[in-house]
Amino acid sequence: MMSDEFIYVADITDIEINQSQSVELDGKPILICHTTKGIFAVEDKCSHADIPLCGGQIIDNFITCPVHGAVFDLTDGSVQSPPAFEDLETFEVQIEGTSISVKKSISE
Ligand code: FES
């Protein structure tokens, strides 16, 4: 049986617009991105060389990997530009006031 739970990870006021913050959920690094298009959560690991995306430039809903410049769409994790060719895992986000929570799936 699967159940879903939202876990508090960060406060919006702690992340400036077009900035991101890396958090951990179950030992997995997740990047919380505060964009002009909304808050998005993706795996904080570039699919090109398994390096954190944290610190990558954010424009609209796109993030550029700080290492080799691959671009990802934060809304669905889809890769937009090489050298990466695999999409990122994305996580559903819930906002309550200024609290950001990320959905974690639990299998029982
Ligand atoms: S590690 Fe991200 S593009 Fe190479």
Coordinates of C-alpha atoms and ligand atoms in Angstrom, one line a residue:
M1 CA 0.0 0.0 0.0
M2 CA 1.2 3.5 -0.9
S3 CA 0.5 6.6 1.2
D4 CA 1.7 10.1 0.7
E5 CA 3.0 12.5 3.2
F6 CA 4.3 16.1 2.8
I7 CA 7.4 16.8 4.8
Y8 CA 8.3 20.4 5.8
V9 CA 11.7 21.3 4.3
A10 CA 12.2 25.0 4.1
D11 CA 10.7 28.5 4.5
I12 CA 10.1 30.6 1.4
T13 CA 11.5 33.7 3.1
D14 CA 14.9 31.9 3.5
I15 CA 15.3 31.4 -0.2
E16 CA 15.7 34.5 -2.4
I17 CA 14.0 34.7 -5.7
N18 CA 15.9 32.9 -8.4
Q19 CA 17.9 31.1 -5.7
S20 CA 17.8 27.5 -4.5
Q21 CA 18.4 25.6 -1.3
S22 CA 19.5 22.0 -1.0
V23 CA 17.7 19.9 1.6
E24 CA 17.7 16.3 2.5
L25 CA 14.7 14.0 2.5
D26 CA 15.3 10.4 3.5
G27 CA 19.0 10.9 2.7
K28 CA 18.3 12.1 -0.8
P29 CA 19.4 15.6 -1.7
I30 CA 16.6 17.7 -3.0
L31 CA 16.9 21.2 -4.5
I32 CA 14.2 23.7 -3.6
C33 CA 14.1 26.4 -6.2
H34 CA 12.4 29.7 -5.7
T35 CA 11.6 30.9 -9.2
T36 CA 9.5 33.7 -10.7
K37 CA 7.2 30.9 -11.9
G38 CA 6.8 29.3 -8.5
I39 CA 8.5 26.9 -6.1
F40 CA 9.9 23.7 -7.5
A41 CA 11.7 20.7 -6.1
V42 CA 14.0 18.5 -8.1
E43 CA 16.7 16.0 -7.3
D44 CA 19.8 18.0 -6.4
K45 CA 22.0 15.9 -8.7
C46 CA 22.7 16.8 -12.3
S47 CA 21.9 13.8 -14.4
H48 CA 25.2 14.4 -16.4
A49 CA 27.8 13.7 -13.8
D50 CA 25.9 13.3 -10.5
I51 CA 27.1 16.7 -9.2
P52 CA 24.8 19.0 -7.2
L53 CA 22.8 21.5 -9.2
C54 CA 22.7 23.9 -6.2
G55 CA 24.0 27.3 -7.1
G56 CA 23.0 26.9 -10.8
Q57 CA 21.6 30.0 -12.4
I58 CA 17.8 30.1 -12.4
I59 CA 15.9 32.0 -15.1
D60 CA 12.1 31.7 -15.2
N61 CA 11.5 27.9 -14.6
F62 CA 14.9 26.8 -15.9
I63 CA 18.1 26.0 -14.1
T64 CA 21.5 25.8 -15.6
C65 CA 24.0 23.3 -14.1
P66 CA 26.9 25.2 -12.6
V67 CA 29.4 22.6 -13.8
H68 CA 29.0 22.1 -17.6
G69 CA 25.9 24.1 -18.4
A70 CA 23.1 21.5 -19.0
V71 CA 19.7 23.2 -18.7
F72 CA 16.7 21.6 -17.0
D73 CA 13.0 22.6 -16.9
L74 CA 12.2 22.8 -13.2
T75 CA 8.5 22.2 -13.8
D76 CA 8.9 18.6 -15.0
G77 CA 12.7 17.9 -14.7
S78 CA 13.0 17.6 -18.4
V79 CA 16.5 18.2 -19.9
Q80 CA 16.6 21.1 -22.3
S81 CA 20.2 21.2 -23.3
P82 CA 23.3 19.0 -23.4
P83 CA 25.7 17.6 -22.1
A84 CA 23.0 16.0 -19.9
F85 CA 20.5 13.8 -21.7
E86 CA 18.5 12.3 -18.8
D87 CA 15.7 14.1 -17.0
L88 CA 15.7 15.0 -13.3
E89 CA 13.4 13.4 -10.7
T90 CA 10.9 16.0 -9.5
F91 CA 8.9 16.2 -6.3
E92 CA 5.5 17.6 -5.6
V93 CA 5.5 20.7 -3.5
Q94 CA 2.9 22.0 -1.1
I95 CA 3.0 25.6 0.2
E96 CA 1.2 26.7 3.4
G97 CA 1.8 30.3 4.2
T98 CA 5.5 30.5 3.7
S99 CA 6.2 26.9 4.6
I100 CA 7.5 24.6 1.8
S101 CA 6.7 20.9 2.1
V102 CA 7.7 18.2 -0.3
K103 CA 5.8 15.0 -1.0
K104 CA 7.4 11.8 0.0
S105 CA 6.0 8.5 -1.1
I106 CA 6.0 5.7 1.5
S107 CA 5.6 2.1 0.6
E108 CA 4.2 0.0 3.4
Ligands
FES1 S1 27.5 17.9 -14.2 FE1 25.8 19.1 -14.9 S2 26.2 19.4 -17.0 FE2 27.9 18.2 -16.3

